[in-house]
Coordinates of C-alpha atoms in Angstrom, one line a residue:
M175 CA 22.7 -19.0 7.5
S176 CA 22.6 -22.4 9.2
D177 CA 21.7 -25.7 7.4
T178 CA 19.7 -26.8 10.4
T179 CA 16.2 -28.0 9.6
I180 CA 13.1 -28.7 11.6
R181 CA 10.4 -31.2 10.6
L182 CA 7.0 -29.7 10.5
T183 CA 3.7 -30.3 8.7
T184 CA 2.7 -27.8 6.1
A185 CA 0.1 -26.3 8.4
Q186 CA 2.5 -26.1 11.3
A187 CA 5.1 -24.3 9.1
I188 CA 2.6 -21.8 7.8
I189 CA 1.5 -20.7 11.3
R190 CA 5.0 -20.7 12.7
Y191 CA 6.1 -18.5 9.8
L192 CA 3.2 -16.0 10.4
D193 CA 4.0 -16.0 14.1
N194 CA 7.5 -14.7 13.4
Q195 CA 6.6 -11.9 11.0
F196 CA 6.8 -8.4 12.6
I197 CA 6.3 -4.8 11.4
S198 CA 7.8 -1.6 12.7
I199 CA 5.1 1.1 13.2
D200 CA 6.3 4.4 14.6
G201 CA 9.4 2.7 16.0
Q202 CA 7.4 0.0 17.7
E203 CA 7.6 -3.6 16.6
M204 CA 4.5 -5.8 16.6
R205 CA 3.3 -8.9 14.8
V206 CA 2.2 -8.0 11.3
C207 CA -0.5 -10.6 11.6
G208 CA -2.9 -9.7 14.4
G209 CA -4.4 -13.2 14.5
G210 CA -7.3 -14.6 12.6
F211 CA -10.9 -15.5 12.2
G212 CA -11.9 -19.1 11.8
I213 CA -14.7 -21.6 11.3
F214 CA -13.5 -25.1 11.4
G215 CA -14.7 -28.0 9.2
H216 CA -13.3 -31.2 7.9
G217 CA -11.1 -29.2 5.5
N218 CA -9.1 -27.3 8.1
V219 CA -9.8 -28.5 11.6
T220 CA -7.5 -31.5 11.9
C221 CA -4.2 -30.1 10.5
L222 CA -4.5 -26.3 10.4
G223 CA -6.5 -26.3 13.6
E224 CA -3.8 -28.3 15.4
A225 CA -1.2 -25.8 14.3
L226 CA -3.3 -22.8 15.3
Y227 CA -3.9 -24.3 18.8
A228 CA -0.1 -24.4 19.4
H229 CA 0.1 -20.6 18.7
R230 CA -3.2 -19.5 20.3
N231 CA -1.5 -17.1 22.7
T232 CA 0.4 -15.1 20.1
L233 CA -2.0 -15.5 17.1
P234 CA -5.5 -15.3 18.6
L235 CA -8.2 -17.0 16.6
Y236 CA -11.6 -15.4 16.7
R237 CA -14.5 -17.8 16.1
G238 CA -16.7 -16.5 13.3
Q239 CA -20.4 -17.1 12.8
N240 CA -20.3 -16.7 9.0
E241 CA -17.3 -16.9 6.8
Q242 CA -18.3 -13.8 4.8
G243 CA -18.5 -11.9 8.1
M244 CA -15.0 -13.1 9.0
G245 CA -13.7 -11.6 5.8
F246 CA -15.5 -8.3 6.4
A247 CA -14.1 -8.3 10.0
A248 CA -10.6 -8.8 8.6
A249 CA -11.1 -6.0 6.1
G250 CA -12.3 -3.7 8.9
Y251 CA -9.2 -4.6 11.0
A252 CA -6.8 -3.9 8.1
K253 CA -8.4 -0.6 7.3
A254 CA -8.2 0.5 11.0
W255 CA -4.5 -0.4 11.0
L256 CA -4.0 1.6 7.7
R257 CA -3.1 -1.6 5.9
Q258 CA 0.0 -2.1 8.0
R259 CA -1.3 -5.1 9.8
F260 CA -3.7 -7.9 8.7
M261 CA -5.8 -10.8 9.9
F262 CA -6.1 -14.2 8.3
C263 CA -9.4 -16.1 7.7
T264 CA -9.5 -19.9 7.6
A265 CA -12.4 -21.8 6.2
S266 CA -13.2 -25.4 5.4
A267 CA -13.3 -26.8 1.9
G268 CA -16.5 -26.3 0.0
P269 CA -19.2 -23.9 1.2
G270 CA -17.2 -22.5 4.0
T271 CA -14.6 -21.2 1.6
A272 CA -17.2 -20.2 -1.0
N273 CA -18.7 -17.9 1.7
L274 CA -15.5 -15.9 1.7
L275 CA -15.8 -15.0 -2.0
T276 CA -17.8 -11.8 -1.4
S277 CA -15.5 -10.6 1.3
A278 CA -12.4 -11.3 -0.9
A279 CA -14.0 -9.1 -3.6
L280 CA -14.6 -6.3 -1.0
A281 CA -10.9 -6.5 0.1
H282 CA -9.8 -6.5 -3.5
A283 CA -11.9 -3.5 -4.5
N284 CA -10.7 -1.6 -1.5
R285 CA -7.1 -2.7 -1.8
L286 CA -7.0 -4.2 1.7
P287 CA -4.7 -7.0 3.0
V288 CA -6.6 -10.1 4.0
L289 CA -4.9 -13.6 4.1
M290 CA -7.2 -16.5 3.3
L291 CA -6.1 -20.0 4.3
C292 CA -8.7 -22.3 2.9
G293 CA -9.2 -26.0 2.7
D294 CA -9.0 -27.7 -0.7
T295 CA -9.7 -31.1 -2.1
F296 CA -7.2 -34.0 -1.7
L297 CA -4.1 -33.7 -3.9
T298 CA -3.8 -37.5 -4.3
R299 CA -7.5 -37.7 -5.5
L300 CA -7.6 -41.1 -3.8
P301 CA -10.9 -40.4 -2.0
D302 CA -12.5 -38.3 -4.8
P303 CA -15.2 -37.1 -4.8
V304 CA -15.0 -36.2 -1.1
L305 CA -17.5 -34.3 1.0
Q306 CA -18.4 -31.0 -0.6
Q307 CA -16.1 -31.4 -3.6
L308 CA -17.1 -30.0 -7.0
E309 CA -16.3 -32.3 -9.9
H310 CA -15.3 -30.9 -13.3
F311 CA -15.3 -33.9 -15.6
G312 CA -12.8 -32.5 -18.1
S313 CA -10.5 -30.7 -15.6
P314 CA -10.0 -32.6 -12.3
T315 CA -7.7 -30.0 -10.9
Y316 CA -10.3 -27.3 -11.4
G317 CA -12.4 -26.6 -8.3
L318 CA -14.2 -24.0 -6.2
N319 CA -11.0 -22.4 -5.0
D320 CA -10.1 -21.4 -8.5
A321 CA -13.0 -18.9 -8.3
F322 CA -10.9 -16.8 -6.0
K323 CA -8.4 -16.0 -8.8
A324 CA -10.6 -13.1 -9.9
V325 CA -10.8 -11.5 -6.4
S326 CA -7.2 -12.1 -5.1
R327 CA -4.1 -10.1 -5.6
Y328 CA -2.1 -13.3 -4.9
W329 CA -3.4 -16.8 -5.5
D330 CA -1.7 -20.2 -4.9
R331 CA -2.6 -23.8 -4.2
I332 CA 0.0 -25.7 -2.2
T333 CA 0.7 -29.0 -3.8
H334 CA 3.9 -29.8 -1.9
P335 CA 5.1 -28.7 1.6
A336 CA 8.2 -27.0 0.3
Q337 CA 6.2 -24.6 -1.8
I338 CA 5.3 -22.4 1.1
I339 CA 9.0 -21.3 1.3
Q340 CA 8.3 -19.2 -1.8
S341 CA 4.5 -18.7 -1.4
L342 CA 4.3 -17.2 2.0
P343 CA 6.9 -14.4 1.5
A344 CA 5.2 -13.6 -1.8
A345 CA 1.8 -13.4 -0.2
L346 CA 3.1 -11.1 2.5
S347 CA 4.9 -9.0 0.1
T348 CA 1.7 -8.5 -1.9
M349 CA -0.4 -7.7 1.1
L350 CA 2.1 -5.1 2.4
D351 CA 2.9 -3.5 -1.0
P352 CA 1.4 0.0 -1.4
A353 CA 0.6 -0.5 -5.1
D354 CA -0.4 -4.2 -5.2
C355 CA -2.1 -4.4 -1.8
G356 CA -5.1 -6.7 -1.6
P357 CA -6.2 -10.2 -0.5
A358 CA -4.0 -13.2 -0.7
F359 CA -5.5 -16.7 -1.2
I360 CA -3.7 -19.9 -0.3
G361 CA -5.5 -23.2 -1.0
L362 CA -4.5 -26.0 1.3
P363 CA -5.4 -29.5 0.1
Q364 CA -6.5 -31.6 3.1
D365 CA -3.7 -34.2 2.7
V366 CA -1.0 -31.7 2.0
Q367 CA -1.8 -29.8 5.2
G368 CA -0.6 -32.7 7.2
W369 CA 2.4 -33.8 5.1
A370 CA 5.7 -33.2 6.8
Y371 CA 8.9 -31.7 5.5
D372 CA 12.3 -30.8 6.8
Y373 CA 12.1 -27.0 6.6
P374 CA 15.3 -24.8 7.1
E375 CA 15.1 -23.2 10.5
A376 CA 16.2 -19.9 8.9
F377 CA 12.8 -19.7 7.2
F378 CA 11.2 -19.1 10.7
A379 CA 13.7 -16.5 11.9
K380 CA 12.1 -13.3 13.1
K381 CA 11.7 -10.8 10.3
V382 CA 10.7 -7.1 10.7
H383 CA 8.8 -5.6 7.7
H384 CA 8.6 -2.0 6.7
I385 CA 6.1 -0.5 4.3
R386 CA 7.9 0.5 1.1
R387 CA 7.9 4.1 0.1
I388 CA 8.7 4.7 -3.6
T389 CA 10.1 8.1 -4.6
P390 CA 8.4 9.4 -7.7
D391 CA 10.5 10.0 -10.9
Q392 CA 11.9 13.5 -11.1
N393 CA 10.6 14.0 -14.7
E394 CA 7.0 13.1 -13.6
V395 CA 7.3 15.5 -10.7
A396 CA 8.6 18.3 -13.0
A397 CA 5.6 17.8 -15.4
A398 CA 3.2 17.9 -12.5
L399 CA 4.8 21.1 -11.1
D400 CA 4.5 22.8 -14.6
A401 CA 0.8 22.1 -14.6
L402 CA 0.3 23.3 -11.1
H403 CA 2.2 26.5 -11.8
G404 CA 0.0 27.3 -14.6
A405 CA -3.3 26.5 -12.8
Q406 CA -5.8 29.3 -12.2
R407 CA -8.3 27.0 -10.4
P408 CA -6.3 24.1 -8.9
L409 CA -8.0 21.5 -6.8
I410 CA -6.8 18.5 -4.7
I411 CA -8.8 15.3 -4.4
A412 CA -7.7 13.5 -1.3
G413 CA -8.3 9.7 -1.3
G414 CA -7.9 6.9 1.1
G415 CA -4.3 6.5 0.0
V416 CA -3.4 9.7 1.8
Q417 CA -4.1 7.9 5.1
Y418 CA -2.6 4.6 4.1
S419 CA 0.6 6.5 3.2
R420 CA 0.4 8.4 6.5
A421 CA 0.6 11.6 4.5
V422 CA -2.2 13.6 6.2
A423 CA 0.3 16.1 7.6
E424 CA 2.0 16.5 4.2
L425 CA -1.3 16.9 2.4
T426 CA -2.4 19.6 4.8
A427 CA 0.9 21.5 4.6
F428 CA 0.9 21.3 0.8
A429 CA -2.6 22.7 0.7
E430 CA -1.9 25.4 3.2
D431 CA 1.4 26.5 1.7
H432 CA -0.1 26.8 -1.8
Q433 CA -3.7 27.7 -0.8
I434 CA -5.3 24.9 -2.8
P435 CA -8.8 23.8 -1.8
V436 CA -9.1 20.1 -0.9
V437 CA -12.1 17.8 -1.5
E438 CA -12.4 14.3 -0.1
T439 CA -13.4 10.9 -1.6
I440 CA -15.5 8.6 0.5
A441 CA -12.4 6.5 1.3
G442 CA -10.6 9.8 2.0
R443 CA -13.1 11.1 4.5
A444 CA -11.4 12.3 7.6
N445 CA -8.2 13.3 5.8
M446 CA -9.1 16.8 7.2
T447 CA -11.3 17.9 10.0
V448 CA -14.5 19.8 9.3
D449 CA -13.1 23.1 10.6
H450 CA -10.1 23.3 8.3
P451 CA -10.7 26.3 6.1
L452 CA -9.4 24.5 2.9
N453 CA -11.6 21.4 3.5
I454 CA -14.3 22.1 0.9
G455 CA -16.3 18.9 1.5
P456 CA -16.9 15.4 0.0
I457 CA -16.8 15.0 -3.8
G458 CA -18.9 12.9 -6.1
V459 CA -22.4 11.5 -6.6
T460 CA -22.9 11.3 -2.8
G461 CA -20.8 14.4 -2.2
S462 CA -21.5 18.1 -1.5
D463 CA -22.6 21.0 -3.6
S464 CA -19.4 22.8 -2.4
A465 CA -16.9 20.2 -3.6
N466 CA -18.8 19.5 -6.9
A467 CA -19.0 23.2 -7.6
L468 CA -15.2 23.4 -7.5
A469 CA -14.8 20.2 -9.5
E470 CA -16.9 21.7 -12.3
R471 CA -14.6 24.7 -12.5
A472 CA -11.2 23.3 -11.7
D473 CA -8.6 23.5 -14.4
V474 CA -5.9 21.3 -12.8
V475 CA -6.8 18.5 -10.4
L476 CA -4.2 16.8 -8.2
A477 CA -5.7 13.4 -7.3
V478 CA -3.7 12.0 -4.4
G479 CA -4.2 8.3 -3.3
T480 CA -7.5 7.7 -5.1
R481 CA -8.5 5.2 -7.8
L482 CA -11.1 7.7 -9.1
Q483 CA -14.1 5.5 -8.8
D484 CA -17.0 7.2 -10.6
F485 CA -19.5 7.1 -7.8
T486 CA -17.2 8.1 -5.0
T487 CA -15.4 10.9 -6.9
G488 CA -17.8 11.8 -9.8
S489 CA -14.7 11.4 -11.9
W490 CA -16.6 11.0 -15.2
T491 CA -19.2 13.7 -14.6
A492 CA -18.3 16.2 -11.9
F493 CA -15.2 17.7 -13.7
A494 CA -14.7 20.0 -16.7
K495 CA -14.0 18.1 -19.9
D496 CA -10.7 20.0 -20.4
A497 CA -9.5 19.6 -16.8
Q498 CA -5.9 18.3 -16.5
F499 CA -5.6 15.6 -13.9
I500 CA -2.3 14.8 -12.1
G501 CA -2.3 11.3 -10.6
L502 CA -0.1 10.9 -7.5
N503 CA -0.5 7.3 -6.6
A504 CA 1.7 4.3 -5.6
A505 CA -0.2 2.2 -8.2
R506 CA 0.7 3.0 -11.8
H507 CA -2.7 1.6 -12.8
D508 CA -4.4 4.4 -10.9
A509 CA -1.9 7.2 -11.6
I510 CA -2.7 7.2 -15.4
K511 CA -6.5 7.2 -15.3
H512 CA -8.3 10.1 -17.1
M513 CA -5.2 10.8 -19.1
S514 CA -3.5 12.1 -16.0
L515 CA 0.0 13.3 -15.7
P516 CA 1.3 10.4 -13.6
V517 CA 3.4 10.8 -10.5
V518 CA 3.9 7.2 -9.6
G519 CA 5.1 6.8 -6.0
D520 CA 4.4 7.2 -2.4
A521 CA 1.9 10.0 -1.5
K522 CA 4.0 11.3 1.4
R523 CA 7.2 11.5 -0.7
G524 CA 5.4 12.8 -3.7
L525 CA 3.8 15.7 -1.8
E526 CA 7.2 16.5 -0.2
L527 CA 8.7 16.8 -3.7
L528 CA 5.9 18.9 -5.0
Q529 CA 6.2 21.1 -1.9
R530 CA 9.6 22.4 -2.9
D531 CA 8.3 25.0 -5.4
S532 CA 6.5 28.1 -4.4
F533 CA 3.2 28.9 -6.1
S534 CA -0.2 29.8 -4.8
A535 CA -3.8 29.6 -6.1
P536 CA -5.4 32.9 -6.9
Q537 CA -7.2 34.4 -3.9
D538 CA -10.6 34.7 -5.7
W539 CA -10.5 30.9 -6.3
V540 CA -9.9 30.3 -2.6
D541 CA -12.6 32.8 -1.6
F542 CA -15.0 31.1 -3.9
A543 CA -14.2 27.7 -2.4
K544 CA -14.7 28.9 1.2
A545 CA -18.0 30.6 0.3
E546 CA -19.3 27.4 -1.3
R547 CA -18.3 25.4 1.8
A548 CA -20.1 27.9 4.0
K549 CA -23.3 27.4 2.0
W550 CA -22.9 23.6 2.3
D551 CA -22.3 23.8 6.1
A552 CA -25.6 25.8 6.4
Y553 CA -27.4 23.1 4.4
V554 CA -26.0 20.3 6.5
A555 CA -27.0 22.1 9.7
Q556 CA -30.6 22.3 8.5
N557 CA -30.5 18.8 7.1
V558 CA -29.5 17.1 10.4
A559 CA -31.8 19.3 12.5
H560 CA -34.9 17.5 13.9
G561 CA -38.3 18.7 15.1
N562 CA -41.4 18.9 12.9
R563 CA -40.5 16.4 10.2
P564 CA -40.2 12.7 9.8
N565 CA -37.2 10.8 11.2
S566 CA -34.3 10.6 8.8
Y567 CA -30.8 9.1 8.4
A568 CA -29.4 12.6 8.5
Q569 CA -31.0 13.4 11.8
A570 CA -29.6 10.3 13.4
I571 CA -26.2 11.1 12.0
G572 CA -26.4 14.6 13.5
V573 CA -27.3 13.3 16.9
V574 CA -24.4 10.9 17.0
N575 CA -22.0 13.6 15.6
D576 CA -22.9 16.0 18.4
L577 CA -22.4 13.4 21.2
C578 CA -19.6 11.1 20.2
D579 CA -15.9 11.4 21.2
P580 CA -13.8 13.0 18.4
R581 CA -11.7 9.8 18.3
D582 CA -14.7 7.4 18.1
R583 CA -14.6 5.4 14.8
I584 CA -17.6 5.5 12.5
V585 CA -18.5 2.5 10.3
A586 CA -21.1 2.4 7.5
A587 CA -21.6 0.6 4.2
A588 CA -24.0 0.1 1.3
G589 CA -27.6 1.3 0.9
G590 CA -28.5 4.9 1.7
L591 CA -26.3 5.3 4.8
P592 CA -22.9 5.7 3.0
A593 CA -24.2 8.7 1.1
E594 CA -25.9 10.2 4.1
V595 CA -22.9 9.7 6.3
T596 CA -20.5 11.1 3.6
A597 CA -22.6 14.1 3.0
N598 CA -23.7 15.0 6.6
W599 CA -20.9 13.7 8.9
R600 CA -18.7 16.5 10.3
T601 CA -15.2 15.1 10.8
L602 CA -14.0 15.7 14.3
D603 CA -10.6 14.0 14.1
I604 CA -8.3 12.5 11.5
G605 CA -8.8 8.9 10.3
T606 CA -12.0 8.2 12.2
V607 CA -14.4 7.4 9.4
D608 CA -14.8 4.0 7.6
V609 CA -17.5 4.2 4.9
E610 CA -17.1 1.1 2.8
F611 CA -18.2 2.2 -0.7
G612 CA -15.4 0.8 -2.8
F613 CA -17.5 -2.4 -3.2
S614 CA -20.6 -1.0 -1.6
C615 CA -21.2 -4.2 0.2
M616 CA -24.3 -4.8 2.4
G617 CA -23.4 -6.8 5.5
Y618 CA -20.1 -5.1 6.1
E619 CA -21.4 -2.8 8.7
I620 CA -21.6 -5.0 11.8
A621 CA -18.9 -7.5 10.8
G622 CA -16.5 -4.8 9.7
G623 CA -17.3 -2.9 12.8
W624 CA -16.3 -5.9 14.9
G625 CA -12.9 -6.1 13.1
A626 CA -12.4 -2.4 13.4
R627 CA -13.2 -2.6 17.2
I628 CA -10.6 -5.4 17.6
A629 CA -8.0 -3.1 16.0
Q630 CA -9.3 -0.1 18.0
A631 CA -8.9 -2.1 21.2
E632 CA -5.2 -2.5 20.4
Q633 CA -4.7 1.2 19.9
E634 CA -7.4 3.3 21.6
A635 CA -9.3 1.0 23.9
D636 CA -11.2 3.8 25.6
K637 CA -12.9 4.9 22.4
D638 CA -15.9 3.5 20.7
T639 CA -16.7 2.0 17.3
I640 CA -20.1 3.2 16.2
V641 CA -21.9 1.4 13.4
F642 CA -24.7 2.8 11.2
T643 CA -26.8 0.1 9.5
G644 CA -30.1 -0.1 7.8
D645 CA -32.7 -2.8 8.4
G646 CA -31.8 -4.5 5.1
S647 CA -28.1 -4.9 5.9
Y648 CA -29.0 -5.9 9.4
L649 CA -31.1 -8.8 8.2
L650 CA -28.5 -9.8 5.7
M651 CA -25.7 -10.2 8.3
N652 CA -26.1 -9.5 12.0
S653 CA -24.5 -12.5 13.8
D654 CA -21.4 -10.6 14.7
I655 CA -23.4 -8.8 17.3
Y656 CA -23.0 -12.1 19.1
S657 CA -19.3 -12.2 18.2
S658 CA -18.8 -8.8 19.6
V659 CA -20.4 -9.7 22.9
L660 CA -18.6 -13.1 23.1
T661 CA -15.2 -11.4 22.6
G662 CA -15.8 -8.4 24.8
K663 CA -15.4 -6.0 21.8
K664 CA -18.1 -3.5 22.4
L665 CA -19.9 -1.9 19.5
I666 CA -22.6 0.9 19.5
I667 CA -24.9 -0.1 16.6
L668 CA -27.7 2.2 15.3
V669 CA -30.3 0.2 13.3
L670 CA -32.2 2.7 11.2
D671 CA -35.3 0.9 10.0
N672 CA -37.0 2.2 6.9
G673 CA -38.9 -0.9 6.0
G674 CA -36.8 -2.4 3.3
F675 CA -34.3 -1.3 0.7
A676 CA -35.5 2.2 0.6
V677 CA -32.6 3.9 -1.2
I678 CA -33.0 1.5 -4.2
N679 CA -36.8 2.1 -4.0
K680 CA -35.8 5.8 -4.4
L681 CA -33.7 5.0 -7.5
Q682 CA -36.5 2.9 -8.8
N683 CA -39.0 5.8 -8.5
N684 CA -36.5 8.3 -9.8
T685 CA -36.2 6.3 -13.1
G686 CA -40.0 6.2 -13.5
N687 CA -40.6 2.8 -12.2
E688 CA -43.2 1.8 -9.7
S689 CA -42.2 0.7 -6.2
Y690 CA -41.7 -3.0 -6.4
N691 CA -39.9 -5.6 -4.3
N692 CA -37.8 -3.1 -2.4
L693 CA -39.9 -1.9 0.5
I694 CA -41.6 -4.7 2.4
A695 CA -44.9 -2.9 1.9
D696 CA -44.4 -3.0 -1.9
T697 CA -43.5 -6.7 -2.1
P698 CA -46.5 -8.7 -3.5
T699 CA -45.1 -12.0 -2.3
A700 CA -44.8 -10.7 1.3
T701 CA -48.4 -11.7 2.1
S702 CA -47.9 -11.6 5.9
Q703 CA -46.8 -8.0 6.5
F704 CA -45.1 -7.4 9.9
A705 CA -42.1 -5.5 11.3
V706 CA -39.0 -7.2 12.7
D707 CA -38.4 -6.7 16.4
F708 CA -34.8 -5.7 16.1
E709 CA -34.5 -4.8 19.7
A710 CA -35.5 -8.3 20.8
H711 CA -33.4 -9.9 18.2
A712 CA -30.2 -8.0 19.2
A713 CA -31.0 -8.7 22.9
A714 CA -31.2 -12.4 22.1
M715 CA -27.6 -12.2 20.9
G716 CA -26.4 -10.7 24.2
A717 CA -26.5 -7.0 23.4
T718 CA -28.2 -4.4 25.4
A719 CA -30.9 -3.0 23.1
E720 CA -33.6 -0.4 23.1
T721 CA -36.0 1.2 20.6
V722 CA -36.5 4.9 20.4
A723 CA -39.2 7.0 18.7
N724 CA -37.3 10.1 17.6
P725 CA -33.9 11.8 17.4
A726 CA -34.3 13.3 20.9
E727 CA -34.8 9.9 22.4
L728 CA -31.9 8.6 20.3
G729 CA -29.6 11.2 22.0
D730 CA -30.5 9.9 25.4
A731 CA -30.1 6.3 24.4
F732 CA -26.7 7.1 22.8
K733 CA -25.5 8.5 26.1
R734 CA -26.6 5.3 27.8
A735 CA -24.7 3.3 25.1
K736 CA -21.6 5.3 25.7
A737 CA -21.7 4.6 29.4
N738 CA -22.4 0.9 28.9
D739 CA -19.6 -1.7 28.8
K740 CA -20.9 -4.0 26.2
T741 CA -22.4 -3.9 22.7
Y742 CA -25.4 -1.6 22.6
V743 CA -28.0 -1.6 19.8
I744 CA -30.4 1.4 19.3
V745 CA -33.3 1.0 16.9
M746 CA -35.2 3.9 15.3
Q747 CA -37.6 3.9 12.4
V748 CA -36.9 6.4 9.7
D749 CA -39.1 7.5 6.8
P750 CA -38.4 5.7 3.5
Y751 CA -39.5 8.7 1.3
E752 CA -38.8 11.9 3.1
G753 CA -35.6 13.3 4.6
W754 CA -33.0 12.2 2.1
T755 CA -30.2 14.5 1.4
D756 CA -31.3 16.2 -1.8
Q757 CA -28.3 18.3 -2.7
G758 CA -24.7 17.5 -3.5
H759 CA -25.3 15.0 -6.3
T760 CA -23.6 14.8 -9.6
W761 CA -25.0 13.0 -12.7
W762 CA -24.0 9.4 -12.9
E763 CA -24.4 6.5 -15.4
V764 CA -27.5 4.5 -14.7
G765 CA -28.8 2.0 -17.3
T766 CA -32.4 3.0 -18.0
P767 CA -34.8 1.3 -20.5
H768 CA -34.6 2.9 -24.0
V769 CA -38.2 1.7 -24.6
S770 CA -41.0 0.9 -22.3
E771 CA -44.8 0.6 -22.2
N772 CA -44.7 2.8 -19.1
A773 CA -44.8 6.4 -20.1
K774 CA -43.1 7.5 -16.8
V775 CA -40.2 5.2 -17.5
T776 CA -39.8 6.6 -21.0
A777 CA -40.0 10.2 -19.7
A778 CA -37.4 9.5 -17.0
H779 CA -35.1 7.9 -19.5
K780 CA -35.3 11.0 -21.7
D781 CA -34.7 13.3 -18.8
W782 CA -31.6 11.2 -17.7
E783 CA -30.2 11.2 -21.1
A784 CA -30.8 14.9 -21.6
T785 CA -28.0 15.6 -19.0
R786 CA -25.5 13.1 -20.4
D787 CA -23.5 16.0 -21.9
K788 CA -21.9 16.3 -18.4
Q789 CA -20.1 13.0 -19.0
R790 CA -16.5 13.1 -19.8
K791 CA -16.1 10.4 -22.4
G792 CA -12.9 8.5 -22.1
V793 CA -10.7 11.3 -20.8

């Protein structure tokens, strides 16, 4: 290693380092950082902006419209690359950085790598308080950027240029670690960004990263095998970690060889195609009757690559109280949940080790599973059919499902659509579904779709990214329609307008409450009632847009969208009350009023509590 140094500013050194970090994916080397999303302000334009301009050809910078949207786009990109590549987000000091907080939380909840390079106040404090600086009278070093400690896997504030020699490798190591993966935050004081230092040239040498695969402990594998050997009704829960580990083939082979039924979490959707005989459907509160029927009876549950979130797996309510869980997970934190027998390690290697023994589930259990799936398929077929009933989410999903390419990528998040997509979407190919329900974050749909499309254009440019969004999420965050048109990253966006926050209105009514402040029509302060012209709004941002009256017209419009070469928005009204998927739900914890002057609320509370016996308490 040479003692040669090169004099660079802190900002220049950060970007030069990122430009020389590569990853090997299926034998092909590419930059681990695909570029970034940025909105410049006084806190990052002069120094970090100067550094980014010098590397604009190798680290492309996408101009964001909203910092929160930038973070969502970076998350969508990372998810599409199965956490093997990431994008950075740069925001100015103050409100620009504050806008990233929600997207950092989304990345943290979903264990996604996103690098945040954010402006910070001056280290010298000579100009304090500068523009947009918060002042804490008893703690002058405490500021806005400290808020990110709760939503970052790695957090640092650079107070000297030399610190990045330790900080940047640590941040990358965190983002690429299968167990600790998540967002990394680096605060960059405005003066320190421009300070120069003699960096060792070796720091900027090309480095090729590989995703670590940890082999599980043999004692943990042996204990898991003992449990599986004794199982009469074994079940596999396949989570998103199966895809991140690139273990889909191993999961399928394990299930087939041992004839164990498989159910999928929301993040694990598209681990198996719809026609696989052992794919019994999605699990959980928004799942299928078929998967939940098996969960209720399973005696041994192998949970692979899932954090067992209650809503997306029904982990506290869908399973028998005496079920024995086995947690195969790269993260120890997740592997031990629900008093599981932990198998801490890589999903691919873990499944390979478990595969070595020969055992098989009883045939009557497998037959029961397949029969339940057949009943669920019949329900879905009826649910997505359209004709003499009001427009619904499920009908729109069915139309797109019938007409899309098997390799098109589906993006949805928050509200009623994640549940409806999870329940009704028939997976046509592996790894094609992105339903963000880890943080259930409204606004992810279009921005996350933009990021997913950037990644898709690097891998399967001839396929489409299809976004399902409700009117509520659209109004919350829609400006990346403009971003997608500006950057030539085509999206097909379905805006399904039900007149407000209809799924929360449904929950409001189901708990005995009156409709209030969710649907626009039920908002007393909305004294000038009118509908948004989503078609005109989308067209104003450069998209091709049209409004359709029913699912039949939607099908024709979708064909036109597929043939078009730029972002295409299709708007259809759906009924806020009728057409919801009414099967497949497990009981879940909802805080209801113990006392109320409203008799309906009191009655609903008693009904809800009457079924609490389904809940597995602490195990």
